[in-house]
Structure formats: C-alpha cells, structure tokens
Amino acid sequence: MARVRADTADEPTIVADPDRMHRDVLAARGRGRRVGFVPTMGALHAGHVSLVERAATECDDVAVSIFVNPTQFGPGEDFTRYPRSLEADVAAVAGRGATWIFAPHADAIYPPGCATRIVVDGPARRFEGELRPGHFSGVATVVCRLFLAVPADVAYFGAKDWQQTLVVKRMVRDLGLPVEIAVCPTIREPDGLAMSSRNAYLSGDDRTRATALHESLVLAERAWRAGEPVTAIEQTMRKHLASRGVAVDYAAIVDRESLEPPSKPPADAVALVAGRLGSTRLIDNLLLPRRG
Ligand code: PAF
C-alpha cells in the first residue's frame, strides 16, 4: 500500500529520551498517521535501509532505533567491538523516509537496578538459543522495551535473522502486544553474502570464504528440489562449508515455523546455517519451496 508522506524533510529528528519518543509517536498516530518502526543496533547497511524504505512505503512516519543492546551479547562475544557509527547511520537513512532516529542511552533502556527479563521458549530453544545462552532473552527484553517506547503500528525485521523473527512474533503473540510484525527479505551482496553489520569484521581472505554460507544454502535448495533426504542435504551443506574453511556451528533443514525437524511430507521448511571464520560468526538461511 503506497502512502503519501505529508512531511518531506530529509533529516530525521534524533531522539534519546524514551518518553519524548513515546509522545511523538502517539501524537503522530493521534493525527491519523500510520507509524512504522525499524529496530536496529546501528552500523546500518543496505539491508537496514531496505527495511526503512519498505516502512516508508507502507507508513506515514518511520522510527529507526539504534541501540547496541548489551543483554543480547554473551561473555566473550563482540559487544565492545560492535561497530558504532551514529553519524554515518543518520546519513544512511536521511532521505530514505526515516522521521525519527531513536538513540537512547543504556540507562534509559535498563534503569539502574533493572531486574526484569523476558524469556521466550519454543522457537528460542534450538540453534542460536542453544549456542548463545541468554541471547534471545536479551533480544526479547530489549524489543519489548523498544516497543513500549515506540508504540508503532508495525515493526519491520529482516529475514536474515529468521529465528529472531520467530522469537519476536511469539513474544508479541503471547504478551498480546499491539504491534504488527513484518518480515522482509534478506538483502545480499552481489556474490550472495547476506548483508550484516558483522561483515565489517571479515579480513580479505575470510570475506572471500564467507560466500560459502550462501553457497551451502543454494546447494541445499537444489538437493531439496531433487527430493534428497534431509540428513543427506545437511551433510552436503556441512561438507561444503568445511571445504571453504568455515567452522560449522549448525547446518540444518527444519520446519520454518517450529524449527523442529520437518514433518512428513515436508511442508514449509527453511535451511539454516551458522559458522565461524576466524573470530567472526555469521548466520544465514533460505526458505525452501514446498515439497511433498
Ligand atoms: O536484529 C537486531 O539488530 C537486534 O537483535 C535487535 C532486533 C535490534 C534487538 O537489539
């Protein structure tokens, strides 16, 4: 649905205070404007920009949050080195439809003494949930807090973090949060590598080998279409990743909603992959066509 924007200002307004953000969004909605929300951790790339552009097509106003959320990083993960680039981020979304950039300080999101966490089970249990204990609790907690500060009509998430989209949708459903969740396609580099803020960590050789994640997904799709059994496809993916020097965390074909082994005959499945190149950990996925 194309929307006509009354406000054509290119520069988004930067807001740090959650109460002010809340007031501005409610005021816009009170004027009958549909508000979209794109939650991010900054270091914005073309994938994020595509979310903002989609939101701007479907909404009158768009809020983009930039907050590197400490609670979703485990000990020894990359919280301290995660790229922070507010000025470049503002430039990346200027003129793309962002009305506000919400960039709160950590203690506005987690007030001193904050003792509340949201824990999602179900889709959060396997894969990233197993390998990164506490990660999805950190994601769910911050997303809920951000939804309270930015009471938008619809929030936009990238399909690259497929499991995260399931966790957020489950939380929204279980808590009855009044926001629609839109999942948007993964944006890729010309050689297939999924856009990610963490790609900036990749050195020349690792960057070249990082295409193995997408290649393994393409191999999986071909084998899936040919009717090969799931275990054989998973083995093919693992072999390909290992042959390109990727340390495999998982390579799996599962039901795209439950993340459990696909039912027989398989309905809607997804191929998920995660692996490490040096100190950089990458994930990717591909929705598979229905077969059975
Ligand atoms: O996908 C991300 O960038 C983050 O996990 C999110 C949803 C902004 C929560 O911090």
CSV table of C-alpha atoms and ligand atoms in Angstrom, one decimal:
chain,number,residue,atom,x,y,z
A,1,MET,CA,0.0,0.0,0.0
A,2,ALA,CA,1.7,3.3,-1.1
A,3,ARG,CA,1.4,6.2,1.3
A,4,VAL,CA,1.7,9.9,0.6
A,5,ARG,CA,4.0,11.5,3.1
A,6,ALA,CA,3.0,15.0,4.3
A,7,ASP,CA,6.4,15.5,5.7
A,8,THR,CA,9.2,15.6,3.1
A,9,ALA,CA,12.1,16.6,5.4
A,10,ASP,CA,15.2,14.6,4.6
A,11,GLU,CA,16.8,14.8,8.0
A,12,PRO,CA,15.4,12.6,10.7
A,13,THR,CA,14.9,14.0,14.2
A,14,ILE,CA,17.3,12.3,16.7
A,15,VAL,CA,15.6,11.5,20.0
A,16,ALA,CA,17.3,10.0,23.0
A,17,ASP,CA,14.5,10.2,25.6
A,18,PRO,CA,12.1,7.2,25.5
A,19,ASP,CA,9.3,9.4,27.0
A,20,ARG,CA,9.7,12.0,24.2
A,21,MET,CA,9.8,9.2,21.6
A,22,HIS,CA,6.6,7.8,23.0
A,23,ARG,CA,4.9,11.1,23.0
A,24,ASP,CA,5.9,11.9,19.4
A,25,VAL,CA,4.7,8.5,18.1
A,26,LEU,CA,1.4,8.7,19.9
A,27,ALA,CA,0.9,12.3,18.7
A,28,ALA,CA,1.5,11.2,15.1
A,29,ARG,CA,-0.9,8.3,15.4
A,30,GLY,CA,-3.4,10.6,17.0
A,31,ARG,CA,-3.3,12.7,13.8
A,32,GLY,CA,-4.2,9.5,11.9
A,33,ARG,CA,-0.7,8.8,10.7
A,34,ARG,CA,0.4,5.1,10.4
A,35,VAL,CA,3.8,4.7,12.1
A,36,GLY,CA,6.4,2.1,11.2
A,37,PHE,CA,9.3,1.1,13.4
A,38,VAL,CA,12.7,-0.4,12.4
A,39,PRO,CA,14.7,-1.6,15.4
A,40,THR,CA,18.4,-1.9,14.8
A,41,MET,CA,21.8,-1.9,16.6
A,42,GLY,CA,23.2,0.6,14.1
A,43,ALA,CA,26.1,0.1,11.7
A,44,LEU,CA,23.4,0.4,9.1
A,45,HIS,CA,23.8,-1.3,5.7
A,46,ALA,CA,21.7,-1.8,2.6
A,47,GLY,CA,19.6,-4.4,4.5
A,48,HIS,CA,18.6,-1.9,7.1
A,49,VAL,CA,18.0,0.7,4.5
A,50,SER,CA,15.6,-1.7,2.7
A,51,LEU,CA,13.6,-2.1,5.9
A,52,VAL,CA,13.4,1.7,6.3
A,53,GLU,CA,12.3,2.1,2.7
A,54,ARG,CA,9.7,-0.6,3.0
A,55,ALA,CA,8.4,1.0,6.2
A,56,ALA,CA,8.3,4.4,4.4
A,57,THR,CA,6.2,2.9,1.6
A,58,GLU,CA,3.7,1.4,3.9
A,59,CYS,CA,3.6,4.1,6.7
A,60,ASP,CA,3.4,7.9,7.1
A,61,ASP,CA,6.2,8.1,9.6
A,62,VAL,CA,9.1,5.8,10.4
A,63,ALA,CA,11.1,5.5,13.6
A,64,VAL,CA,14.5,3.8,13.4
A,65,SER,CA,16.1,2.8,16.7
A,66,ILE,CA,19.8,2.5,17.2
A,67,PHE,CA,20.8,0.8,20.3
A,68,VAL,CA,23.6,-1.8,20.8
A,69,ASN,CA,21.9,-3.9,23.3
A,70,PRO,CA,24.3,-5.3,25.9
A,71,THR,CA,22.0,-8.0,27.2
A,72,GLN,CA,21.9,-10.0,23.9
A,73,PHE,CA,25.7,-10.5,23.9
A,74,GLY,CA,27.2,-13.3,25.9
A,75,PRO,CA,30.5,-13.1,27.7
A,76,GLY,CA,33.4,-13.1,25.2
A,77,GLU,CA,31.1,-12.0,22.4
A,78,ASP,CA,31.6,-8.8,20.3
A,79,PHE,CA,29.7,-6.3,22.4
A,80,THR,CA,32.7,-3.9,22.9
A,81,ARG,CA,33.9,-4.1,19.3
A,82,TYR,CA,30.4,-4.0,17.7
A,83,PRO,CA,30.6,-1.1,15.2
A,84,ARG,CA,29.1,2.2,16.5
A,85,SER,CA,28.7,4.9,13.9
A,86,LEU,CA,25.7,7.2,14.7
A,87,GLU,CA,26.7,10.0,12.3
A,88,ALA,CA,27.1,7.5,9.3
A,89,ASP,CA,23.8,5.8,10.4
A,90,VAL,CA,21.9,9.1,10.3
A,91,ALA,CA,23.4,9.8,6.8
A,92,ALA,CA,22.4,6.2,5.7
A,93,VAL,CA,18.7,6.8,6.4
A,94,ALA,CA,18.5,10.5,5.6
A,95,GLY,CA,16.2,10.9,2.6
A,96,ARG,CA,15.0,7.3,2.8
A,97,GLY,CA,11.9,8.0,4.8
A,98,ALA,CA,13.1,8.0,8.5
A,99,THR,CA,11.2,10.5,10.5
A,100,TRP,CA,13.0,9.8,13.8
A,101,ILE,CA,16.1,8.1,14.9
A,102,PHE,CA,15.7,6.9,18.4
A,103,ALA,CA,19.1,6.5,20.0
A,104,PRO,CA,18.6,6.0,23.7
A,105,HIS,CA,21.3,5.7,26.4
A,106,ALA,CA,21.7,2.3,28.0
A,107,ASP,CA,20.3,3.5,31.4
A,108,ALA,CA,17.2,4.8,29.7
A,109,ILE,CA,16.5,1.3,28.5
A,110,TYR,CA,17.8,-0.5,31.5
A,111,PRO,CA,17.4,1.8,34.5
A,112,PRO,CA,19.8,1.2,37.4
A,113,GLY,CA,18.6,-1.8,39.4
A,114,CYS,CA,16.5,-3.1,36.4
A,115,ALA,CA,15.6,-6.7,37.4
A,116,THR,CA,13.2,-7.8,34.7
A,117,ARG,CA,13.9,-10.1,31.8
A,118,ILE,CA,11.6,-11.7,29.2
A,119,VAL,CA,12.2,-15.3,28.4
A,120,VAL,CA,10.7,-16.9,25.3
A,121,ASP,CA,10.7,-20.7,25.0
A,122,GLY,CA,9.5,-22.5,21.9
A,123,PRO,CA,11.3,-21.0,18.8
A,124,ALA,CA,14.1,-19.7,21.0
A,125,ARG,CA,15.1,-23.1,22.2
A,126,ARG,CA,17.4,-24.5,19.5
A,127,PHE,CA,20.2,-23.2,17.3
A,128,GLU,CA,21.1,-19.7,18.4
A,129,GLY,CA,19.3,-20.3,21.7
A,130,GLU,CA,21.5,-23.3,22.4
A,131,LEU,CA,24.7,-21.8,21.2
A,132,ARG,CA,24.2,-18.3,22.7
A,133,PRO,CA,22.6,-18.8,26.1
A,134,GLY,CA,20.6,-15.7,27.2
A,135,HIS,CA,20.8,-14.2,23.7
A,136,PHE,CA,17.1,-14.4,22.9
A,137,SER,CA,16.1,-13.3,26.4
A,138,GLY,CA,18.2,-10.2,25.7
A,139,VAL,CA,16.6,-9.7,22.3
A,140,ALA,CA,13.0,-10.2,23.6
A,141,THR,CA,13.6,-7.9,26.6
A,142,VAL,CA,15.0,-5.0,24.5
A,143,VAL,CA,12.5,-5.4,21.7
A,144,CYS,CA,9.6,-5.3,24.2
A,145,ARG,CA,11.2,-2.2,25.9
A,146,LEU,CA,11.6,-0.6,22.5
A,147,PHE,CA,8.0,-1.4,21.5
A,148,LEU,CA,6.9,0.4,24.7
A,149,ALA,CA,9.0,3.5,23.8
A,150,VAL,CA,7.9,3.4,20.1
A,151,PRO,CA,4.2,2.4,20.1
A,152,ALA,CA,4.2,1.9,16.3
A,153,ASP,CA,1.5,0.2,14.2
A,154,VAL,CA,4.0,-2.1,12.5
A,155,ALA,CA,7.6,-3.2,13.2
A,156,TYR,CA,10.0,-4.4,10.4
A,157,PHE,CA,12.6,-7.1,10.8
A,158,GLY,CA,14.9,-8.8,8.3
A,159,ALA,CA,14.5,-12.4,7.4
A,160,LYS,CA,18.3,-12.9,7.7
A,161,ASP,CA,17.7,-13.4,11.5
A,162,TRP,CA,15.0,-15.9,10.8
A,163,GLN,CA,15.0,-17.4,14.3
A,164,GLN,CA,14.9,-13.9,15.8
A,165,THR,CA,11.7,-13.1,13.8
A,166,LEU,CA,10.0,-16.2,15.2
A,167,VAL,CA,11.0,-15.3,18.7
A,168,VAL,CA,9.7,-11.7,18.4
A,169,LYS,CA,6.4,-12.9,16.8
A,170,ARG,CA,5.9,-15.4,19.6
A,171,MET,CA,6.5,-12.8,22.2
A,172,VAL,CA,4.1,-10.4,20.5
A,173,ARG,CA,1.5,-13.1,20.3
A,174,ASP,CA,2.0,-14.4,23.9
A,175,LEU,CA,2.0,-10.9,25.5
A,176,GLY,CA,-0.7,-9.6,23.3
A,177,LEU,CA,1.5,-6.6,22.2
A,178,PRO,CA,-0.5,-4.3,19.9
A,179,VAL,CA,2.0,-4.2,17.0
A,180,GLU,CA,2.1,-6.0,13.7
A,181,ILE,CA,5.4,-7.7,12.7
A,182,ALA,CA,6.6,-7.5,9.1
A,183,VAL,CA,9.4,-9.8,8.0
A,184,CYS,CA,11.3,-8.5,5.0
A,185,PRO,CA,13.6,-10.3,2.6
A,186,THR,CA,17.4,-10.7,3.2
A,187,ILE,CA,19.5,-8.3,1.2
A,188,ARG,CA,22.7,-9.8,-0.3
A,189,GLU,CA,26.0,-8.6,-1.7
A,190,PRO,CA,26.4,-9.4,-5.4
A,191,ASP,CA,28.3,-12.6,-4.5
A,192,GLY,CA,25.5,-13.8,-2.3
A,193,LEU,CA,26.8,-12.9,1.2
A,194,ALA,CA,23.9,-11.8,3.3
A,195,MET,CA,24.3,-8.2,4.5
A,196,SER,CA,25.3,-8.0,8.1
A,197,SER,CA,27.0,-5.4,10.3
A,198,ARG,CA,29.4,-8.1,11.3
A,199,ASN,CA,30.7,-8.5,7.7
A,200,ALA,CA,32.8,-5.4,8.5
A,201,TYR,CA,35.0,-7.8,10.8
A,202,LEU,CA,35.9,-10.0,7.8
A,203,SER,CA,39.5,-9.8,6.6
A,204,GLY,CA,40.2,-10.2,2.8
A,205,ASP,CA,40.5,-14.0,2.8
A,206,ASP,CA,37.7,-14.6,5.3
A,207,ARG,CA,35.5,-12.2,3.2
A,208,THR,CA,36.1,-14.4,0.1
A,209,ARG,CA,35.3,-17.6,2.0
A,210,ALA,CA,32.2,-16.1,3.7
A,211,THR,CA,30.3,-16.7,0.5
A,212,ALA,CA,30.3,-20.4,1.5
A,213,LEU,CA,27.3,-19.8,3.7
A,214,HIS,CA,25.1,-18.7,0.9
A,215,GLU,CA,26.6,-21.4,-1.4
A,216,SER,CA,25.7,-24.1,1.1
A,217,LEU,CA,22.1,-22.8,1.1
A,218,VAL,CA,21.9,-22.8,-2.7
A,219,LEU,CA,23.2,-26.4,-2.7
A,220,ALA,CA,20.6,-27.3,-0.1
A,221,GLU,CA,17.8,-25.8,-2.2
A,222,ARG,CA,19.0,-27.8,-5.3
A,223,ALA,CA,19.1,-31.0,-3.3
A,224,TRP,CA,15.8,-30.3,-1.6
A,225,ARG,CA,14.1,-29.8,-5.0
A,226,ALA,CA,15.7,-33.0,-6.2
A,227,GLY,CA,14.0,-34.8,-3.3
A,228,GLU,CA,17.1,-35.8,-1.4
A,229,PRO,CA,16.6,-36.8,2.3
A,230,VAL,CA,17.2,-34.1,4.9
A,231,THR,CA,20.2,-35.8,6.5
A,232,ALA,CA,22.0,-36.1,3.2
A,233,ILE,CA,21.3,-32.4,2.4
A,234,GLU,CA,22.6,-31.3,5.8
A,235,GLN,CA,25.7,-33.4,5.3
A,236,THR,CA,26.3,-31.7,1.9
A,237,MET,CA,25.9,-28.3,3.4
A,238,ARG,CA,28.4,-29.1,6.2
A,239,LYS,CA,30.9,-30.6,3.8
A,240,HIS,CA,30.8,-27.5,1.6
A,241,LEU,CA,31.3,-25.2,4.5
A,242,ALA,CA,34.2,-27.2,5.9
A,243,SER,CA,35.8,-27.3,2.4
A,244,ARG,CA,35.9,-23.5,2.4
A,245,GLY,CA,37.3,-23.3,5.9
A,246,VAL,CA,34.2,-22.4,7.8
A,247,ALA,CA,33.9,-23.9,11.3
A,248,VAL,CA,30.3,-25.1,11.2
A,249,ASP,CA,28.0,-24.4,14.2
A,250,TYR,CA,25.0,-25.8,12.5
A,251,ALA,CA,23.6,-26.6,9.0
A,252,ALA,CA,20.0,-27.8,9.3
A,253,ILE,CA,16.8,-28.2,7.4
A,254,VAL,CA,13.8,-27.6,9.7
A,255,ASP,CA,10.2,-26.6,9.7
A,256,ARG,CA,10.2,-22.8,9.2
A,257,GLU,CA,7.8,-22.1,12.0
A,258,SER,CA,8.6,-24.6,14.7
A,259,LEU,CA,12.3,-25.1,13.9
A,260,GLU,CA,11.8,-28.7,14.6
A,261,PRO,CA,12.6,-31.5,12.0
A,262,PRO,CA,10.3,-31.0,9.0
A,263,SER,CA,7.1,-33.0,9.0
A,264,LYS,CA,6.4,-35.8,6.5
A,265,PRO,CA,5.6,-35.0,3.8
A,266,PRO,CA,7.6,-31.8,4.4
A,267,ALA,CA,5.6,-28.7,4.4
A,268,ASP,CA,7.3,-25.3,4.7
A,269,ALA,CA,10.9,-25.7,5.5
A,270,VAL,CA,13.9,-23.4,6.0
A,271,ALA,CA,17.6,-24.2,5.6
A,272,LEU,CA,19.6,-22.6,8.5
A,273,VAL,CA,23.3,-22.2,8.7
A,274,ALA,CA,25.8,-20.7,11.1
A,275,GLY,CA,29.6,-20.8,11.1
A,276,ARG,CA,32.8,-19.1,12.1
A,277,LEU,CA,35.6,-17.6,10.0
A,278,GLY,CA,38.4,-16.6,12.4
A,279,SER,CA,36.7,-14.6,15.1
A,280,THR,CA,33.7,-13.7,13.0
A,281,ARG,CA,30.5,-15.6,13.4
A,282,LEU,CA,27.9,-15.4,10.6
A,283,ILE,CA,24.4,-16.8,10.1
A,284,ASP,CA,22.2,-17.2,7.1
A,285,ASN,CA,19.1,-19.0,5.9
A,286,LEU,CA,16.9,-19.8,2.9
A,287,LEU,CA,13.2,-20.6,2.8
A,288,LEU,CA,12.8,-23.8,0.8
A,289,PRO,CA,9.9,-24.4,-1.7
A,290,ARG,CA,7.2,-26.7,-0.5
A,291,ARG,CA,7.7,-30.3,-1.5
A,292,GLY,CA,5.8,-33.5,-0.6
B,1,PAF,O1,18.5,-7.6,14.8
B,1,PAF,C1,19.0,-6.7,15.6
B,1,PAF,O2,19.7,-5.8,15.1
B,1,PAF,C2,18.8,-6.8,17.1
B,1,PAF,O3,18.8,-8.1,17.5
B,1,PAF,C3,17.5,-6.0,17.5
B,1,PAF,C4,16.3,-6.6,17.0
B,1,PAF,C5,17.6,-4.6,17.1
B,1,PAF,C6,17.4,-6.1,19.1
B,1,PAF,O4,18.6,-5.5,19.6
